[in-house]
JSON list of C-alpha atoms in Angstrom, two decimals:
[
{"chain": "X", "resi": 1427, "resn": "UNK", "atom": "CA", "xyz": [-5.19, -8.43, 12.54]},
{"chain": "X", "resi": 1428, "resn": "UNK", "atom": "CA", "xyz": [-5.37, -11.86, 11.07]},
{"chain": "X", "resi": 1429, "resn": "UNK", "atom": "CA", "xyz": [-3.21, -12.36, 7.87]},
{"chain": "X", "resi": 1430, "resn": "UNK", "atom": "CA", "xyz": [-4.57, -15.46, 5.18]},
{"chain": "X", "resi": 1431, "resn": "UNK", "atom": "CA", "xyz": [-2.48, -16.63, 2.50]},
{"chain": "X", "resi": 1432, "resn": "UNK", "atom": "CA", "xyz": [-4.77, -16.85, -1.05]},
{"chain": "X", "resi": 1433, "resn": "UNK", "atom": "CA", "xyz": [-2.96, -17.65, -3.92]},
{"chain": "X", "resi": 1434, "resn": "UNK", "atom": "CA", "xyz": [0.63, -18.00, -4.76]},
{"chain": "X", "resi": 1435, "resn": "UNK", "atom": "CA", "xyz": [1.63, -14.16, -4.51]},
{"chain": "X", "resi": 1436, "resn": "UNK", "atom": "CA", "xyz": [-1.96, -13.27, -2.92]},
{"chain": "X", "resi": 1437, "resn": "UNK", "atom": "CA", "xyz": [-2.27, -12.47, 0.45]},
{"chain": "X", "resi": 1438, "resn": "UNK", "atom": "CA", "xyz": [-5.31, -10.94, 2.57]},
{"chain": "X", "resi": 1439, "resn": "UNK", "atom": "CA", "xyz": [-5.53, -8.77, 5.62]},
{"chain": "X", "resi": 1440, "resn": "UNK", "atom": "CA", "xyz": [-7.99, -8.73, 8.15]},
{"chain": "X", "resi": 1441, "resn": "UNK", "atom": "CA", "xyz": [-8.60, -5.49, 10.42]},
{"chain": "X", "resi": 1442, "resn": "UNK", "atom": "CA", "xyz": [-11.14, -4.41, 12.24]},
{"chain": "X", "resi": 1443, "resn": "UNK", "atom": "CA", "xyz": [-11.86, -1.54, 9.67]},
{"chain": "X", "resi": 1444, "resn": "UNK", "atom": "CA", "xyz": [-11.65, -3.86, 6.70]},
{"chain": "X", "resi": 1445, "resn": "UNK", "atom": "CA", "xyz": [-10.20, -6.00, 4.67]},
{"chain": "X", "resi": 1446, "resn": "UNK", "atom": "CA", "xyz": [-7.04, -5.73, 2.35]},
{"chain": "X", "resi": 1447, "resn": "UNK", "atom": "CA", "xyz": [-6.89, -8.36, -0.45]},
{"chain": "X", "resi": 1448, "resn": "UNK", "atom": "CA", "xyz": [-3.71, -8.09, -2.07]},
{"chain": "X", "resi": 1449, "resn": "UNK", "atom": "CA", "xyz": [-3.39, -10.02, -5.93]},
{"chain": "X", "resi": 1450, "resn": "UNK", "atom": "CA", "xyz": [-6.51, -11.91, -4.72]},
{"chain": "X", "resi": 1451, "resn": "UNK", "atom": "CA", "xyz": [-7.31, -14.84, -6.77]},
{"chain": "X", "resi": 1452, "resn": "UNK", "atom": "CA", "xyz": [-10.14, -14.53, -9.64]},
{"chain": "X", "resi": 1453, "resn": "UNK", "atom": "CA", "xyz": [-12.93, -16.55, -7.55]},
{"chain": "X", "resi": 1454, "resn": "UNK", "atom": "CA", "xyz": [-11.71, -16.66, -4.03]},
{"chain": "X", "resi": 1455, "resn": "UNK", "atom": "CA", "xyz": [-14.10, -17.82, -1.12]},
{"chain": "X", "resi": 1456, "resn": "UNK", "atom": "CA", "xyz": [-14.61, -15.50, 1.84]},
{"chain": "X", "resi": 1457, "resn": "UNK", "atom": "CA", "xyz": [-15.95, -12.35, 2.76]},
{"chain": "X", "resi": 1458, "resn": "UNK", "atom": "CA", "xyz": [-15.28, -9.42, 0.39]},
{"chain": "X", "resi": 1459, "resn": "UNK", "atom": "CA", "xyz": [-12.38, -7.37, 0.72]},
{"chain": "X", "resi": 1460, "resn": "UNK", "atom": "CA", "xyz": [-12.63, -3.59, 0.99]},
{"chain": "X", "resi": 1461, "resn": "UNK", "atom": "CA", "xyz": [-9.51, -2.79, -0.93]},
{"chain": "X", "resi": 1462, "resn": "UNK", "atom": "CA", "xyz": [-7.85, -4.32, -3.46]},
{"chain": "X", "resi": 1463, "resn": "UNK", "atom": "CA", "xyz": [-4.40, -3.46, -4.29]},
{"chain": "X", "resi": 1464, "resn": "UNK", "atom": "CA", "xyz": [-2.06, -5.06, -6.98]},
{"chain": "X", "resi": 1465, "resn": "UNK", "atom": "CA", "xyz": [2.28, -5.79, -7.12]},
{"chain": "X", "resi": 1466, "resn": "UNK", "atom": "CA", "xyz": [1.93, -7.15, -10.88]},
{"chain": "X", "resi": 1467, "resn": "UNK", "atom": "CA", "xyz": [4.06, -5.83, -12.73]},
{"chain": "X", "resi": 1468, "resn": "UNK", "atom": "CA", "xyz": [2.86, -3.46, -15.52]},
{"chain": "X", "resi": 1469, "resn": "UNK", "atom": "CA", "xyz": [5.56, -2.50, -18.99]},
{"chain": "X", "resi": 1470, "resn": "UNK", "atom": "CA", "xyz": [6.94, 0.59, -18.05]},
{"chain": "X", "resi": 1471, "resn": "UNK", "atom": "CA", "xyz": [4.86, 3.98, -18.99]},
{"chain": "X", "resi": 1472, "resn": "UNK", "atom": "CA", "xyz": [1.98, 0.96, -18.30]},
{"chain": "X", "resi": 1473, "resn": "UNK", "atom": "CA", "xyz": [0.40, 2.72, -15.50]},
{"chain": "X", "resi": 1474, "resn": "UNK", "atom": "CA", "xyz": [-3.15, 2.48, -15.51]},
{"chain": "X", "resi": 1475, "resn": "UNK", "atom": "CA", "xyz": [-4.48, 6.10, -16.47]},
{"chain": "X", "resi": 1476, "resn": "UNK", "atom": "CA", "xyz": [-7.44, 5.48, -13.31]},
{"chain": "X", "resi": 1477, "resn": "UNK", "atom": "CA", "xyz": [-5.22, 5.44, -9.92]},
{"chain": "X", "resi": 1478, "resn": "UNK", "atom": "CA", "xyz": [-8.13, 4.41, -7.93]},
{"chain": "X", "resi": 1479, "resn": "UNK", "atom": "CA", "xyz": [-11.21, 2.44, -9.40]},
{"chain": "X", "resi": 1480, "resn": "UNK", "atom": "CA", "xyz": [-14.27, 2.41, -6.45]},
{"chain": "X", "resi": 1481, "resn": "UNK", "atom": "CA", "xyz": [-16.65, 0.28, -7.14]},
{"chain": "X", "resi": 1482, "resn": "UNK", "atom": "CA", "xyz": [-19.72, 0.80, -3.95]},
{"chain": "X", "resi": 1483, "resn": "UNK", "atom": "CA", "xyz": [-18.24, -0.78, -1.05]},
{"chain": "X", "resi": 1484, "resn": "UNK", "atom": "CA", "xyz": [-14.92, -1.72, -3.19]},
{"chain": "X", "resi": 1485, "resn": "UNK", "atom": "CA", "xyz": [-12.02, 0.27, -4.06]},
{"chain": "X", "resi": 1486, "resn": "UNK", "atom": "CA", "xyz": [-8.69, -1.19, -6.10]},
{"chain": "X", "resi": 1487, "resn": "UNK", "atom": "CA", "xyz": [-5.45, 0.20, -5.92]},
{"chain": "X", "resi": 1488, "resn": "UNK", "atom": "CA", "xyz": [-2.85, -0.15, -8.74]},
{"chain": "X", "resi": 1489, "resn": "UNK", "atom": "CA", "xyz": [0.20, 2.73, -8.34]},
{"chain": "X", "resi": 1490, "resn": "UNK", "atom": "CA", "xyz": [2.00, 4.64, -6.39]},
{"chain": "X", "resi": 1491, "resn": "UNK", "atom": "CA", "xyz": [0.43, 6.82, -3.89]},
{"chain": "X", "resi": 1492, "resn": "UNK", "atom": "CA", "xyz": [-1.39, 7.93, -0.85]},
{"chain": "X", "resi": 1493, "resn": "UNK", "atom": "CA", "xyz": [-4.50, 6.67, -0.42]},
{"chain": "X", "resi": 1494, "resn": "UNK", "atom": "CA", "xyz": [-6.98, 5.91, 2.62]},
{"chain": "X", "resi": 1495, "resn": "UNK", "atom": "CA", "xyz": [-10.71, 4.73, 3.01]},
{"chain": "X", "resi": 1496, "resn": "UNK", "atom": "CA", "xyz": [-12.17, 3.76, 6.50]},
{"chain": "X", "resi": 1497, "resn": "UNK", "atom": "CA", "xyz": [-9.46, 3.95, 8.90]},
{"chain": "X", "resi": 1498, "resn": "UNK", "atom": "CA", "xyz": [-7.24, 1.98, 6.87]},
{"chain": "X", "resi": 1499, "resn": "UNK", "atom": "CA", "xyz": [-3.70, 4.12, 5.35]},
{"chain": "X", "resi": 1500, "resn": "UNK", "atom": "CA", "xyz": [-2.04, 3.07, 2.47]},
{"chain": "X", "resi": 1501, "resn": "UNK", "atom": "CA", "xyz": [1.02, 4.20, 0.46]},
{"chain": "X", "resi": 1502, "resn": "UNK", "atom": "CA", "xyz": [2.43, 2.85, -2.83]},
{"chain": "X", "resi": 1503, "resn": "UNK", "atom": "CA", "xyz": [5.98, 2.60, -3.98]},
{"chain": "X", "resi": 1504, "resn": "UNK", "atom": "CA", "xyz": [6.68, 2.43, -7.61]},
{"chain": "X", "resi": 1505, "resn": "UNK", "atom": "CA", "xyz": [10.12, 0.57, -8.84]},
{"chain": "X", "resi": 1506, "resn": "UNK", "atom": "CA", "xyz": [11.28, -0.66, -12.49]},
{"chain": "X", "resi": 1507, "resn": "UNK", "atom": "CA", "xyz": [12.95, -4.52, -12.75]},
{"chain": "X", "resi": 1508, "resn": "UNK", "atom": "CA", "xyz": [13.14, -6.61, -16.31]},
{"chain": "X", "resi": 1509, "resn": "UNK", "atom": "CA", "xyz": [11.20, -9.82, -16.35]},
{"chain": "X", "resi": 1510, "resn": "UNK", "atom": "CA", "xyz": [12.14, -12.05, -19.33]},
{"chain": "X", "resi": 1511, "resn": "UNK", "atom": "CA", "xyz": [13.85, -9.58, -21.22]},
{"chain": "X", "resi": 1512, "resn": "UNK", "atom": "CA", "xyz": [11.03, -6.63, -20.61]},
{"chain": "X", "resi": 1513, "resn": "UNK", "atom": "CA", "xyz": [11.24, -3.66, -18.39]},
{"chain": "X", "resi": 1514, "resn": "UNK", "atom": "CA", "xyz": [8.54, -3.67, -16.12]},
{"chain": "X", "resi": 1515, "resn": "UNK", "atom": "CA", "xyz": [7.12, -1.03, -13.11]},
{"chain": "X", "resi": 1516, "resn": "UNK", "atom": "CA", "xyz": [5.82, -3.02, -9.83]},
{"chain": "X", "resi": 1517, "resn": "UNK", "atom": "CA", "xyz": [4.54, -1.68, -7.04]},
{"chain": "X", "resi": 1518, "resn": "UNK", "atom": "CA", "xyz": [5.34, -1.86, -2.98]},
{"chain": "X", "resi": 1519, "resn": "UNK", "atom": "CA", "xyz": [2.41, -1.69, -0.36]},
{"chain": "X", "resi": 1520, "resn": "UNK", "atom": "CA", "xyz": [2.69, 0.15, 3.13]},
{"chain": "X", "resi": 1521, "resn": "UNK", "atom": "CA", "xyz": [-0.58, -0.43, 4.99]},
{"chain": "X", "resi": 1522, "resn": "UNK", "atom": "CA", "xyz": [-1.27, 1.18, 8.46]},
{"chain": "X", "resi": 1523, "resn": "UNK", "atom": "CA", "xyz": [-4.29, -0.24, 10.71]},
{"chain": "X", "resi": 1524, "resn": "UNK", "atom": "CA", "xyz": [-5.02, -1.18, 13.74]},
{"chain": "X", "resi": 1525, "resn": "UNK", "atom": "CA", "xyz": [-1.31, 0.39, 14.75]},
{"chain": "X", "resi": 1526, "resn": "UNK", "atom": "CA", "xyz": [-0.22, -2.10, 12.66]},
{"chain": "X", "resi": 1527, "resn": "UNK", "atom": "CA", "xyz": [2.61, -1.33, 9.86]},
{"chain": "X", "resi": 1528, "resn": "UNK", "atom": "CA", "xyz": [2.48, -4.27, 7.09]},
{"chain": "X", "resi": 1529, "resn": "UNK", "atom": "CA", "xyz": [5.28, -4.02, 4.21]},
{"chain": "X", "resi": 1530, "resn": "UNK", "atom": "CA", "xyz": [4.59, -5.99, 1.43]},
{"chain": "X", "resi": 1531, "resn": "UNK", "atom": "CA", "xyz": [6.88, -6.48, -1.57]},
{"chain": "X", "resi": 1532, "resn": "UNK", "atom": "CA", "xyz": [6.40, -5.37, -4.94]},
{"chain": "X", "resi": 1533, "resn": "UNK", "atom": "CA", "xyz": [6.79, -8.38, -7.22]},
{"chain": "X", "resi": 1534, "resn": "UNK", "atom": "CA", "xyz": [10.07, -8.65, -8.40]},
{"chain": "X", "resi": 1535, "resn": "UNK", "atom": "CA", "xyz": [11.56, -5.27, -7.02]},
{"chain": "X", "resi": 1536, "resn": "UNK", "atom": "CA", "xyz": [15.35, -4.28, -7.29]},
{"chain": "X", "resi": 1537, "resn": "UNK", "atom": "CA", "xyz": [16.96, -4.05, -4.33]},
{"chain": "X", "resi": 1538, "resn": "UNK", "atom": "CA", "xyz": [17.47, -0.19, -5.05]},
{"chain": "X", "resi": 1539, "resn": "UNK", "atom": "CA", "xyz": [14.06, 0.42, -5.15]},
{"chain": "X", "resi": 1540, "resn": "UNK", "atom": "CA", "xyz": [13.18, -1.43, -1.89]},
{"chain": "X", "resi": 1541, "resn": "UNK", "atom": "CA", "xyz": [15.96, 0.31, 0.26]},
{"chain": "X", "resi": 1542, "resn": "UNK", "atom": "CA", "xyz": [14.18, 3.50, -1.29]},
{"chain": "X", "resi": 1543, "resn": "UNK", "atom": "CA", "xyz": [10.70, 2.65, -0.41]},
{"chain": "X", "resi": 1544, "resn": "UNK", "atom": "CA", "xyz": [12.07, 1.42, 3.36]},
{"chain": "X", "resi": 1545, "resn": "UNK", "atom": "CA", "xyz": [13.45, 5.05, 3.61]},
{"chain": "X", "resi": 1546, "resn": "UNK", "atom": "CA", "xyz": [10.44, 6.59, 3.22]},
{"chain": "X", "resi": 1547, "resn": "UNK", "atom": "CA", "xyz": [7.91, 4.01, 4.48]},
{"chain": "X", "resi": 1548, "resn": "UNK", "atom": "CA", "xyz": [10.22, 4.03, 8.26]},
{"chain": "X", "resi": 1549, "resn": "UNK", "atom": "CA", "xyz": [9.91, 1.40, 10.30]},
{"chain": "X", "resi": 1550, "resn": "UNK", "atom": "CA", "xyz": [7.18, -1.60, 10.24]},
{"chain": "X", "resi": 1551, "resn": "UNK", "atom": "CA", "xyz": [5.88, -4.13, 12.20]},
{"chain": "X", "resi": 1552, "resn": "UNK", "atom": "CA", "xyz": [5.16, -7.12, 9.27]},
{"chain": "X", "resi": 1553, "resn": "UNK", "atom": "CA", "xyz": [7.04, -7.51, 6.39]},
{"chain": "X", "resi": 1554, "resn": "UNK", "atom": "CA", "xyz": [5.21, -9.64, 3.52]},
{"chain": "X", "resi": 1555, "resn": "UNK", "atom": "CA", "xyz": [7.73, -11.06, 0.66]},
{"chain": "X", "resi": 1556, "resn": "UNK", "atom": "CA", "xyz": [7.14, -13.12, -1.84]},
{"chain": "X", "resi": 1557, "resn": "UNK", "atom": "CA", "xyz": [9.02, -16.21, -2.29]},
{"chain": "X", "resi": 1558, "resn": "UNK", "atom": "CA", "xyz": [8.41, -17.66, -6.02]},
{"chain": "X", "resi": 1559, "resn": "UNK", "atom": "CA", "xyz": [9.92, -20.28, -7.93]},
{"chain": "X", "resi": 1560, "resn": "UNK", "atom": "CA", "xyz": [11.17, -18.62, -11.07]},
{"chain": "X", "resi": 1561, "resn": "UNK", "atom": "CA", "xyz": [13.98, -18.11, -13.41]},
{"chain": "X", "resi": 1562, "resn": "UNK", "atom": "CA", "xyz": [12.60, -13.94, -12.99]},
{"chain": "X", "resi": 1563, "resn": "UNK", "atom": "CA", "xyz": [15.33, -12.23, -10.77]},
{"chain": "X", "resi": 1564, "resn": "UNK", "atom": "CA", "xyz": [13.97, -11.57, -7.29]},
{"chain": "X", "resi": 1565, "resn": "UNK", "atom": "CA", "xyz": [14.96, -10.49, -3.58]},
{"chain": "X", "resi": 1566, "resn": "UNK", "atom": "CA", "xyz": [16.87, -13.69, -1.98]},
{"chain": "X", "resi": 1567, "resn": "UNK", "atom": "CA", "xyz": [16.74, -14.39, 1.62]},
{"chain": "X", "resi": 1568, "resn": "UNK", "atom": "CA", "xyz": [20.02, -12.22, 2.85]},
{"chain": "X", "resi": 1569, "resn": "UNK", "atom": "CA", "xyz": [18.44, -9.60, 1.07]},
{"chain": "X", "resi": 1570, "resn": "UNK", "atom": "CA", "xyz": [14.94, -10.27, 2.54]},
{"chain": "X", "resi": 1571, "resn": "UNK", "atom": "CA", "xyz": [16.87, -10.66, 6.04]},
{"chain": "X", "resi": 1572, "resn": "UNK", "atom": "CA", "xyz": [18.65, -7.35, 5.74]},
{"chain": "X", "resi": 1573, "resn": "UNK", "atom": "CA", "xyz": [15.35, -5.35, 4.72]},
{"chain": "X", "resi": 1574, "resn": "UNK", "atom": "CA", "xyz": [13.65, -7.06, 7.41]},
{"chain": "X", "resi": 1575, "resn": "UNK", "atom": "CA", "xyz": [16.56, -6.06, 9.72]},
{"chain": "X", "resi": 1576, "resn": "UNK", "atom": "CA", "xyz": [16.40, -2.55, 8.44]},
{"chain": "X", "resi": 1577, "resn": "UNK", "atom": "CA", "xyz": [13.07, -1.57, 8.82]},
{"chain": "X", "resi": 1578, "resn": "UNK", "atom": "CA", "xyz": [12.88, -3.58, 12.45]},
{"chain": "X", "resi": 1579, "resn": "UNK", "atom": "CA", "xyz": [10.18, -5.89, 10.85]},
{"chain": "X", "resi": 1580, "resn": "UNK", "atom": "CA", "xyz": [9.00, -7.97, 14.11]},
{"chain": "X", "resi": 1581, "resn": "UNK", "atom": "CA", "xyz": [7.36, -10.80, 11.82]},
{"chain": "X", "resi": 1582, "resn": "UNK", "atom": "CA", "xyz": [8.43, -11.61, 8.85]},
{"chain": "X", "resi": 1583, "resn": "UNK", "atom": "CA", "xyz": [5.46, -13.56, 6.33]},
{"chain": "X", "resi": 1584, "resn": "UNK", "atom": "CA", "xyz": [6.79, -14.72, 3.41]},
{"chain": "X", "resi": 1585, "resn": "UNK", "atom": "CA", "xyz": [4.22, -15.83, 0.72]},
{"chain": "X", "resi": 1586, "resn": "UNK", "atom": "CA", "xyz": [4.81, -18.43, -1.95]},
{"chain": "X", "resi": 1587, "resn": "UNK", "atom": "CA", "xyz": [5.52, -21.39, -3.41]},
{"chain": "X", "resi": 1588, "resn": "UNK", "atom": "CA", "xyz": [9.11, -21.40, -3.02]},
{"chain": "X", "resi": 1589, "resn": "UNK", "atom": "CA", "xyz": [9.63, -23.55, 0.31]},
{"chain": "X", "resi": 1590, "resn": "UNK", "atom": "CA", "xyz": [13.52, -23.79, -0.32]},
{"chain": "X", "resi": 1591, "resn": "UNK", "atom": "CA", "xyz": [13.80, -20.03, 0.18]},
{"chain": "X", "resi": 1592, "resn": "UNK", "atom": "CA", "xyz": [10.97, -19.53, 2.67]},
{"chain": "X", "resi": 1593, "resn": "UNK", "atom": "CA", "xyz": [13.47, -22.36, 4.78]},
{"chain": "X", "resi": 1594, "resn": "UNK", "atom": "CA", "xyz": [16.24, -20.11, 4.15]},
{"chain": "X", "resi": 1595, "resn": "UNK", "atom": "CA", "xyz": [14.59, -16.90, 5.05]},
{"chain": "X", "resi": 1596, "resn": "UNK", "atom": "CA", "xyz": [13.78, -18.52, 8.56]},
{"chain": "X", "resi": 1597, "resn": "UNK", "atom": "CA", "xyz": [17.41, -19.65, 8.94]},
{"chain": "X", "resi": 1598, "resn": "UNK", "atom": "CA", "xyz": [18.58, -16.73, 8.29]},
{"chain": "X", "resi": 1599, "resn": "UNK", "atom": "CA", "xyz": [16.55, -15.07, 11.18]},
{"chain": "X", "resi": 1600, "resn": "UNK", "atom": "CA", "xyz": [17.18, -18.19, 12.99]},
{"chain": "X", "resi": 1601, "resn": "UNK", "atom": "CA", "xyz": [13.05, -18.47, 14.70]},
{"chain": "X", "resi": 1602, "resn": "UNK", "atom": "CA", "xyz": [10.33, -19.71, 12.76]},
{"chain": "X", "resi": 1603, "resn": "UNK", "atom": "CA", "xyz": [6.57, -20.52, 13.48]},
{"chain": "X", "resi": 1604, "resn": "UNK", "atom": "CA", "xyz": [4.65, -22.85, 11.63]},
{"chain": "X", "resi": 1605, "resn": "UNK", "atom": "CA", "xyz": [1.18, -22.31, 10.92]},
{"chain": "X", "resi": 1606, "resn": "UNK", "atom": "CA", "xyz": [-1.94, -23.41, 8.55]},
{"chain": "X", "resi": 1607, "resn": "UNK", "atom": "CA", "xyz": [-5.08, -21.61, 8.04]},
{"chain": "X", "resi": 1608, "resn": "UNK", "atom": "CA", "xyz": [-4.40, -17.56, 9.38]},
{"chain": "X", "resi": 1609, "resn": "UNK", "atom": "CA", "xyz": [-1.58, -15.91, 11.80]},
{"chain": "X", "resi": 1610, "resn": "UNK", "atom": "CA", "xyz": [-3.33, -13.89, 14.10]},
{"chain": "X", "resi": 1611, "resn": "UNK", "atom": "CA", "xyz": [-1.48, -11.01, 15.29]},
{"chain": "X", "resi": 1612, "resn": "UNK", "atom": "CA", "xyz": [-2.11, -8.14, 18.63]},
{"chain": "X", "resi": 1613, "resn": "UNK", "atom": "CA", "xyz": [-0.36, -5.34, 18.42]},
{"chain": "X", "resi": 1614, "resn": "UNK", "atom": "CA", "xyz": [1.35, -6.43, 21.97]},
{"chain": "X", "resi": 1615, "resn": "UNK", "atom": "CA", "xyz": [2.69, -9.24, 20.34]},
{"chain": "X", "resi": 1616, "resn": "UNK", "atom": "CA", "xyz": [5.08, -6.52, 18.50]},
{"chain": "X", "resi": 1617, "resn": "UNK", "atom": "CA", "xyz": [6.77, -5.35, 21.73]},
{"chain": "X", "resi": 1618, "resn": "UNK", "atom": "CA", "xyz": [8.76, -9.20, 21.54]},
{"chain": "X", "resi": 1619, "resn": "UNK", "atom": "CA", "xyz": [12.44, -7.97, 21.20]},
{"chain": "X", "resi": 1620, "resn": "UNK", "atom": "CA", "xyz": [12.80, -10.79, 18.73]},
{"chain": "X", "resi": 1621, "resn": "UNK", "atom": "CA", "xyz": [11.86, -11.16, 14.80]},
{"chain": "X", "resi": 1622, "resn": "UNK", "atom": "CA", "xyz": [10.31, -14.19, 13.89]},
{"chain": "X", "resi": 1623, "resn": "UNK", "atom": "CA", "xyz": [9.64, -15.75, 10.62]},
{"chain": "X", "resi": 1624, "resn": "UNK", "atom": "CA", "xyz": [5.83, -16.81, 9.96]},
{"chain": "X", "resi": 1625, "resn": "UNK", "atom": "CA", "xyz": [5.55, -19.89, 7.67]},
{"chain": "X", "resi": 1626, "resn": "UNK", "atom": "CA", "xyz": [2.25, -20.94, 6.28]},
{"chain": "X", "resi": 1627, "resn": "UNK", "atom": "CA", "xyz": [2.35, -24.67, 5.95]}
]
């Protein structure tokens, strides 16, 4: 699996099946993903009426849900937060390929929400947060540490522009592996005892 950071809460997954784009940017340079899935937050009762658009080759994912195409398992968890004063809905990805469990972070979740979507998502190898700078309330790095910790996350890749809390995250964990381009993860790179924190440079 190889694991390319694309925009400042956009992240893209490489598996042998296909590939995940996840808040890919408008005009992004690369091959085309195979699924598209989206944390944005939506105003609550904003759900999209269409859970799954598939366009050809393409399909995009928006809520909650079990879905699958190819090989490649997915499972959304809603949760509600308030950004600037509204009440939003944001969802949480589980993606299974490859024998590879990737978490990744609704935008903005409470921390309710994400202990509820760990409890039914199990354990996972990669957990994706993202680190933003913004006045909007979000998951700090204890909190990132303990869900990390909880679900026995062995890498840990936050996305974002937020370098102060990405720092903090890998302190917290206390190892950290700088990288630029992709992380390229086996699956026998999991059995390490360890967590580590993966920081795209």
């Amino acid at each position: 699996m190889e694991i390319h950071q694309t925009a400042t809460t956009g992240v893209a997954l490489k598996f042998s099946e296909g590939i995940v784009a996840v808040n890919p940017p408008e005009k992004s340079k690369g091959p085309s993903p195979t699924i598209i899935l989206s944390t944005y937050p939506v105003p609550v009762g904003g759900w999209m009426s269409t859970h799954k658009t598939d366009s050809g080759e393409q399909c995009l994912f928006q809520n909650a849900g079990e879905y699958e195409k190819e090989g490649i398992y997915i499972r959304g968890f809603g949760g509600e937060t308030e950004i600037q004063g509204v009440q939003v809905q944001t969802t949480a990805w589980c993606i299974d390929a490859e024998g590879i469990r990737v978490f990744i972070l609704g935008d903005s979740m409470e921390q309710k929400d994400i202990t509820q979507a760990m409890s039914d998502a199990g354990d996972i190898d990669v957990l994706i947060p993202f680190c933003v700078t913004t006045k909007d309330k979000r998951i700090d790095a204890v909190g990132i540490a303990s869900v990390a910790a909880a679900t026995q996350a062995q890498r840990i890749v936050p996305i974002g522009d937020n370098e102060a809390l990405k720092k903090k995250l890998a302190k917290e964990l206390g190892d950290a592996e700088e990288i630029t381009g992709k992380y390229v993860l086996k699956k026998k790179e999991l059995l390490e005892a360890k967590a580590k924190v993966i920081l795209f440079l």
